[in-house]
Coordinates of C-alpha atoms in Angstrom, one line a residue:
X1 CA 139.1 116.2 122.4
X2 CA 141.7 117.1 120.0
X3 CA 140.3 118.7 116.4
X4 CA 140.8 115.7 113.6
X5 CA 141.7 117.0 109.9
X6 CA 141.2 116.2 106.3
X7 CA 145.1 115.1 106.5
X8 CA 144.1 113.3 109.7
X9 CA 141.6 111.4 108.0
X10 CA 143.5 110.5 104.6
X11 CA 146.5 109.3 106.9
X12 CA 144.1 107.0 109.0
X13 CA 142.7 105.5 105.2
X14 CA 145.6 106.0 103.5
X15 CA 144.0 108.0 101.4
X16 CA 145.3 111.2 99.4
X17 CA 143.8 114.4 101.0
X18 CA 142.1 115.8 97.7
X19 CA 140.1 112.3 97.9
X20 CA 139.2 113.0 101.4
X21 CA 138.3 116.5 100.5
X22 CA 136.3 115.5 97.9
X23 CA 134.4 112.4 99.3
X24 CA 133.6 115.2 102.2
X25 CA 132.2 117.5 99.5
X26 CA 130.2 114.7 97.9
X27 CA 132.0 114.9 94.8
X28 CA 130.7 113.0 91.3
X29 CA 134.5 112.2 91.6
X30 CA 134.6 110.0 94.1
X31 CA 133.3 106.4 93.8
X32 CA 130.7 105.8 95.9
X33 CA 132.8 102.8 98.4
X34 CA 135.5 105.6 99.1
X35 CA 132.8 108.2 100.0
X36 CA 130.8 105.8 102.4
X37 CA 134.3 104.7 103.7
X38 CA 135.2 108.5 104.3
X39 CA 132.0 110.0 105.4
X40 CA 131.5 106.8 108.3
X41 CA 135.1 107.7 109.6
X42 CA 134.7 111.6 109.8
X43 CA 131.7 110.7 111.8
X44 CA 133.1 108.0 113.6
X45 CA 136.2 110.7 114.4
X46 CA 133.1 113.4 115.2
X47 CA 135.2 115.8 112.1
X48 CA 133.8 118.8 111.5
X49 CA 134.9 121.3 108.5
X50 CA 136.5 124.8 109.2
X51 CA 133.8 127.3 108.1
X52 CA 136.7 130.3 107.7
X53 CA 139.2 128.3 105.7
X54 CA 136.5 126.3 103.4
X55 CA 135.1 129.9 102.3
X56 CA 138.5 131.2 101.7
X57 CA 139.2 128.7 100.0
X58 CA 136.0 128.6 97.5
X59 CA 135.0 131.9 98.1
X60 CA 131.4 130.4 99.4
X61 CA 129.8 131.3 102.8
X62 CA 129.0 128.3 103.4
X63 CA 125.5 128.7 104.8
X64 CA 122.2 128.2 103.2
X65 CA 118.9 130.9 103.4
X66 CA 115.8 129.2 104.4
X67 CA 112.6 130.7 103.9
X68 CA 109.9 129.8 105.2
X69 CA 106.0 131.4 106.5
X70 CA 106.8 130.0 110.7
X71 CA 108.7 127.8 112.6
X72 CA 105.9 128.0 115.0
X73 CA 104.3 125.0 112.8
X74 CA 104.9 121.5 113.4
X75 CA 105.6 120.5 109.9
X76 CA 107.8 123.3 109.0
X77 CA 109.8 122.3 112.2
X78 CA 110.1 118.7 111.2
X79 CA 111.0 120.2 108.1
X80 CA 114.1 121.9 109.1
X81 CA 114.9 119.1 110.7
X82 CA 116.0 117.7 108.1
X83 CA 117.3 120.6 106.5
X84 CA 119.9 121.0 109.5
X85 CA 120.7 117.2 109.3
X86 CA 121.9 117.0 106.2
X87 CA 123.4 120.6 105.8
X88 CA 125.3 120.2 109.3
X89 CA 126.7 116.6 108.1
X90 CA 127.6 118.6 104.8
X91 CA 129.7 121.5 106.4
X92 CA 126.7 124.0 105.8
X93 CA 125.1 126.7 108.4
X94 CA 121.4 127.1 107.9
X95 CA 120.3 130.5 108.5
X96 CA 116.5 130.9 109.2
X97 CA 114.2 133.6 108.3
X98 CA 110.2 133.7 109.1
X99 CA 108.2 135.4 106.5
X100 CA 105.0 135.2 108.8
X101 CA 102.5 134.6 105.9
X102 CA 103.9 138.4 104.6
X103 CA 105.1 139.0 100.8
X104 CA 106.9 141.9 102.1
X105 CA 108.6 140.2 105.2
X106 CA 109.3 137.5 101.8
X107 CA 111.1 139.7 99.8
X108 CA 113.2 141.7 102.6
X109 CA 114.3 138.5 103.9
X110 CA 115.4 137.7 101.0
X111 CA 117.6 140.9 100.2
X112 CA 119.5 140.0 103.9
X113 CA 120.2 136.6 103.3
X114 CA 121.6 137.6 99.4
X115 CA 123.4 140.3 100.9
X116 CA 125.0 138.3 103.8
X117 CA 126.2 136.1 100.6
X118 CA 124.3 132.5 101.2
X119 CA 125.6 130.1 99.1
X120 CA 121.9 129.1 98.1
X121 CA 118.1 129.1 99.1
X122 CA 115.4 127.0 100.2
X123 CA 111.8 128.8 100.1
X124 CA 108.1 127.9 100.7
X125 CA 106.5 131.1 99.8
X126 CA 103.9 133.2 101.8
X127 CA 100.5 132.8 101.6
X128 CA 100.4 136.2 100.0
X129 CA 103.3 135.9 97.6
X130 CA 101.6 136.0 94.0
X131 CA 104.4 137.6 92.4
X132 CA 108.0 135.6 92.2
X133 CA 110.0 137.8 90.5
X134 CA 112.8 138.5 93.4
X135 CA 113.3 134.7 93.1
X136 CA 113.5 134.7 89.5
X137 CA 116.0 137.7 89.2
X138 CA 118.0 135.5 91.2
X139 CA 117.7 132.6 89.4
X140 CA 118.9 134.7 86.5
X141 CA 121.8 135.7 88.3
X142 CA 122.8 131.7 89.0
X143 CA 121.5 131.8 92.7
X144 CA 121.2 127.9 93.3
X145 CA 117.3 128.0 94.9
X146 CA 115.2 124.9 95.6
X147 CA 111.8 125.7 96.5
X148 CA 109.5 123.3 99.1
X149 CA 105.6 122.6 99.9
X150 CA 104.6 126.0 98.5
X151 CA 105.9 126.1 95.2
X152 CA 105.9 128.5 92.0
X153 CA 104.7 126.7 88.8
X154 CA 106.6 128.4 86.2
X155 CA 110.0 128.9 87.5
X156 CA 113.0 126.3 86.3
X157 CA 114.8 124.9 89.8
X158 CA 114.2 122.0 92.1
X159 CA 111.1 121.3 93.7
X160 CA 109.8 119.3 97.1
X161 CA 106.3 118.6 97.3
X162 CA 104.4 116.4 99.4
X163 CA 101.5 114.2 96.9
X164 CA 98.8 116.8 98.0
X165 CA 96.4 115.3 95.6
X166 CA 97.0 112.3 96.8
X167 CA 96.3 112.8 100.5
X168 CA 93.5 115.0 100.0
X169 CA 91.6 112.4 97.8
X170 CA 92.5 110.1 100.4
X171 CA 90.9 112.1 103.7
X172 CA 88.0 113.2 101.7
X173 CA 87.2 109.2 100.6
X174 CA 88.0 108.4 104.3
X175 CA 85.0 110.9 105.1
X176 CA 82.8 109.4 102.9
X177 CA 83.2 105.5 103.7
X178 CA 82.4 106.6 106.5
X179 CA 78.9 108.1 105.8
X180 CA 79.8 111.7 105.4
X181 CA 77.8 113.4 102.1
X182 CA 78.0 117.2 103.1
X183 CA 82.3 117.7 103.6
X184 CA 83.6 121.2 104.1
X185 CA 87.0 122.3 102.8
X186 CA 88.5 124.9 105.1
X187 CA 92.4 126.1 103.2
X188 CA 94.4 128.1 101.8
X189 CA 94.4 131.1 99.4
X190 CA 93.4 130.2 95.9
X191 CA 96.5 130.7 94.4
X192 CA 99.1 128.4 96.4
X193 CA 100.3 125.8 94.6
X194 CA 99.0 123.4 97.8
X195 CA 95.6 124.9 97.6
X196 CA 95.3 123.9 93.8
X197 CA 96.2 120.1 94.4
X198 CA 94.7 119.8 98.0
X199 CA 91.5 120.8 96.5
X200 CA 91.6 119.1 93.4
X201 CA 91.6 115.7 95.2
X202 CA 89.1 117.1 97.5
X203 CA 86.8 117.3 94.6
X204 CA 87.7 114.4 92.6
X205 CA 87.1 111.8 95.5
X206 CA 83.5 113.6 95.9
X207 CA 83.3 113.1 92.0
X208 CA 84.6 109.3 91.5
X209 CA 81.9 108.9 94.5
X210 CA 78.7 111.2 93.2
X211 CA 78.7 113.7 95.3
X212 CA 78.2 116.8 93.7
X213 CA 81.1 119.8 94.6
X214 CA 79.1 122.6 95.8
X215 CA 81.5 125.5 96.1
X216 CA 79.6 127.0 99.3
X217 CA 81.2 124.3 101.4
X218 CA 85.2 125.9 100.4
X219 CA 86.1 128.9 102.7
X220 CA 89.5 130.0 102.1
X221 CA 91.8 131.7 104.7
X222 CA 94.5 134.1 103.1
X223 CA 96.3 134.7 105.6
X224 CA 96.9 130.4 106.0
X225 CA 94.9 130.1 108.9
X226 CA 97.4 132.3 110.7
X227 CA 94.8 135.3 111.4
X228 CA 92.4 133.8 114.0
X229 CA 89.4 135.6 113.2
X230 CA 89.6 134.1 109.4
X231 CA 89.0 130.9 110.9
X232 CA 86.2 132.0 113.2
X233 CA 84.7 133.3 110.3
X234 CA 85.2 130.2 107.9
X235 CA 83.6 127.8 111.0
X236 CA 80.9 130.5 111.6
X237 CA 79.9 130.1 107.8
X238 CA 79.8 126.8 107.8
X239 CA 77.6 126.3 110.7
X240 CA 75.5 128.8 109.4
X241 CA 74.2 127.4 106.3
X242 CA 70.9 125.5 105.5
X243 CA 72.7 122.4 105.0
X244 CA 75.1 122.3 107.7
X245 CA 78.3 120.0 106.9
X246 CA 78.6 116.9 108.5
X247 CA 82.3 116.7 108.2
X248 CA 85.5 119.2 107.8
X249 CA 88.2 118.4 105.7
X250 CA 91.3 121.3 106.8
X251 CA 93.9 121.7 105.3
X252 CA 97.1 122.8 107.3
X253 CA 98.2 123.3 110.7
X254 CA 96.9 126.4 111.9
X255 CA 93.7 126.1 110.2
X256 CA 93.4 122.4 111.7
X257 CA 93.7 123.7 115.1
X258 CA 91.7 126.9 114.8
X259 CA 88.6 124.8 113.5
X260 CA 88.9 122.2 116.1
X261 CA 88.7 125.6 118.9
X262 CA 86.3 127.1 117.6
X263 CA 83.6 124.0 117.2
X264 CA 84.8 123.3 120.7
X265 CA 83.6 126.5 121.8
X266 CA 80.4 125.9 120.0
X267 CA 80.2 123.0 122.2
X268 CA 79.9 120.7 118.6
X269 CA 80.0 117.1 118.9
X270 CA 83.2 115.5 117.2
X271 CA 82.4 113.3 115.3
X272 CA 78.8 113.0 115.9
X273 CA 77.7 116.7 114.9
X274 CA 80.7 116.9 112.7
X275 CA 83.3 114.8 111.8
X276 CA 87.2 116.4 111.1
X277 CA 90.0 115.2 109.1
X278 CA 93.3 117.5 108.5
X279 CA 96.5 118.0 106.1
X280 CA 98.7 118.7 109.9
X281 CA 101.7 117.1 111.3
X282 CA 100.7 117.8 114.8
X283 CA 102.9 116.0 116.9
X284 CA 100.2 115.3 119.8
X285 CA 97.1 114.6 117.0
X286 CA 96.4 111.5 119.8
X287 CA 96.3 113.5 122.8
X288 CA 93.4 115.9 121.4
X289 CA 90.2 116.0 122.1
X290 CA 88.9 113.7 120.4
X291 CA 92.2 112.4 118.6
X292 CA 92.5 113.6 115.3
X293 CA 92.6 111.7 111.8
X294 CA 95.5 113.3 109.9
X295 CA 96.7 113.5 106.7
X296 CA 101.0 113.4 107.6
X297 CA 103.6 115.0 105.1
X298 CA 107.0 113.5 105.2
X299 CA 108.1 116.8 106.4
X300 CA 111.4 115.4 107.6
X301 CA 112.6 113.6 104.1
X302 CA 111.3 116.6 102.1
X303 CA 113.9 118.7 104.3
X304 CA 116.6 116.2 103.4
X305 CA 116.1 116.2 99.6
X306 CA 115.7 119.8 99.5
X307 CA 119.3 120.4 101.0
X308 CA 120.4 117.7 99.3
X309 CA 119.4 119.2 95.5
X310 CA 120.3 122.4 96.8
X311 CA 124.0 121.6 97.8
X312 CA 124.4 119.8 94.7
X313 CA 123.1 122.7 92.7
X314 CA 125.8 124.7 95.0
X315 CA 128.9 122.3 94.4
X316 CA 128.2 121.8 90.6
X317 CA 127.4 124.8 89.2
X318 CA 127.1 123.9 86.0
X319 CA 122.9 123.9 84.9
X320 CA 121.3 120.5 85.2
X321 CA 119.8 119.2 81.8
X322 CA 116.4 118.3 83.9
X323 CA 115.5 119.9 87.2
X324 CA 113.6 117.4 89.5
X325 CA 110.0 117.9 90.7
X326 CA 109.7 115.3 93.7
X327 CA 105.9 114.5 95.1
X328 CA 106.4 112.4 98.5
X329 CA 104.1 110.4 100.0
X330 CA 101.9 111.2 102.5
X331 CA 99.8 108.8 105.1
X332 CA 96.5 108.9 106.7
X333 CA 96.6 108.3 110.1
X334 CA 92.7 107.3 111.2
X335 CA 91.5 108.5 114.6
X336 CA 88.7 109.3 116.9
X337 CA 87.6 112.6 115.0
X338 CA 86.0 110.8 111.9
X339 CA 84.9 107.4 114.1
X340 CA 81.8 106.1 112.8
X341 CA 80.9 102.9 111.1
X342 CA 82.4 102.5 107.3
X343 CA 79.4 102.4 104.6
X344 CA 79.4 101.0 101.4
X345 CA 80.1 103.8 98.7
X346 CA 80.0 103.3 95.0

């Protein structure tokens, strides 16, 4: 098929090519009839930009850094999902790097992708990542970064979050209709911005419903559930206490399905014995054993907006008078793991 072009385009819409260019670039300058006009041909025509003459001619790379702790994770792939979605439609390369839960890994990663020239970054930070300040000498510098999920509190840029309050309070109260009174929390380190809110709603549904928060039944994993033997030793705790818990509310991925192995290996009855409830985006939560309640992240949208304040960030330079903090939704998808009749609760 032959290659179609910006003049292409503009002859086919009689258009002028700088209006083509720009309604590809998603310029402020364009109305918004003559973009959706543009942007449904080029598709329509299957255009695709020239990498090589778009960063001679801006003197941009044309490819965005994302950081992230695995790709080995179902929400972080979801999540880059939508990152390539909307950078691809956008004439953007999306180059990947893994920190693997590691503030080192973080930090050299980093260095590559700046030194490669990246136009901008997207980062969710390591588990072990307490000090920022290789992102905030960028910042300084006029590096467009957006950060996602895992997010620093005091640093002036775009951020993605999923309502982690939200759909923590919401699992936990799930747990309790349900008759549960002594729920573990298995998470994150203390420091991560999702540990904060996760566990804050953990403890305000046990609050609003008089259940006293006793801080024996939090075990944190620092490595994010990542290191198998911290969540052995998290489960092991748990079942070791007086008062064993009747449920477990986790709170990612990993630590999800490291808890769900190790009760099985314990030969623990789900739900009877213990009931389970996680913050995952496990694509086949159905098809375990027993099927699993989850807590779902719109990992796909918060890929889109991120590239989409990033890219803007990227094409207008100029500082935004607000930067956006964006909580999405999340759902709570209710399945075998926390069956059991639904109790009146106060």
């Amino acid at each position: 098929m032959e290659t179609i072009t910006i003049k292409d385009i503009a002859r086919a819409l009689n258009l002028s090519t700088s209006t083509v260019s720009r309604a590809l670039r998603n310029s402020y300058e364009i109305n918004t009839e003559t973009k959706k006009l543009v942007l449904e041909y080029a598709e329509k025509m299957n255009y695709r930009p020239n990498p090589i003459a778009l960063s001679l001619r801006d003197s941009k790379s044309k490819s965005i850094g994302v950081i992230l702790p695995e790709i080995a994770n179902n929400f972080f792939s979801q999540l880059i999902n939508g990152i390539e979605s909307i950078a691809y439609n956008m004439g953007y390369h999306v180059v990947i790097f893994q920190s693997h839960e590691s503030y080192e890994r973080e930090v050299a990663n980093t260095n590559y992708l700046v030194s490669r020239k990246v136009d901008g970054l997207l980062v969710s930070l390591s588990s072990l990542t307490t000090d920022i300040s290789h992102f905030e000498e960028l910042l300084d510098k006029g590096l467009p970064i957006v950060f996602f999920d895992r997010v620093p509190k005091k640093v002036d840029t775009h951020k993605i979050v999923a309502d982690n309050f939200g759909g923590s309070y919401q699992a936990t109260e799930h747990l309790i209709k349900t008759g549960k009174r002594k729920i573990a929390h298995i998470t994150s380190p203390i420091y991560l911005s999702i540990t904060m809110e996760r566990l804050a709603g953990y403890k305000k549904a046990l609050e609003d419903h008089g259940i006293p928060f006793d801080e024996s039944y939090v075990k944190y994993c620092h490595h994010g559930g990542m290191v198998v033997t911290e969540n052995e030793t998290a489960v092991q705790e748990l079942l070791d206490m007086d008062e064993v818990p009747d449920a477990i509310f986790t709170a990612s991925d990993r630590i999800t399905t490291g808890c769900l192995s190790v009760l099985h290996r314990k030969h623990i009855r789900i739900p009877d014995e213990i009931a389970i409830v996680g913050f995952t985006n496990i694509g086949v939560a159905e098809l375990l054993n027993p099927p699993l309640t989850a807590v779902v992240q719109p990992a796909m949208d918060m890929g889109n907006q991120a590239t989409e304040l990033l890219i803007k960030l990227i094409e207008h330079p100029k500082k935004p008078a607000i930067f956006e903090s964006r909580s999405l939704k999340t759902s709570l998808t209710i399945r075998e793991s926390t069956a059991g009749k639904t109790v009146n609760v106060s």
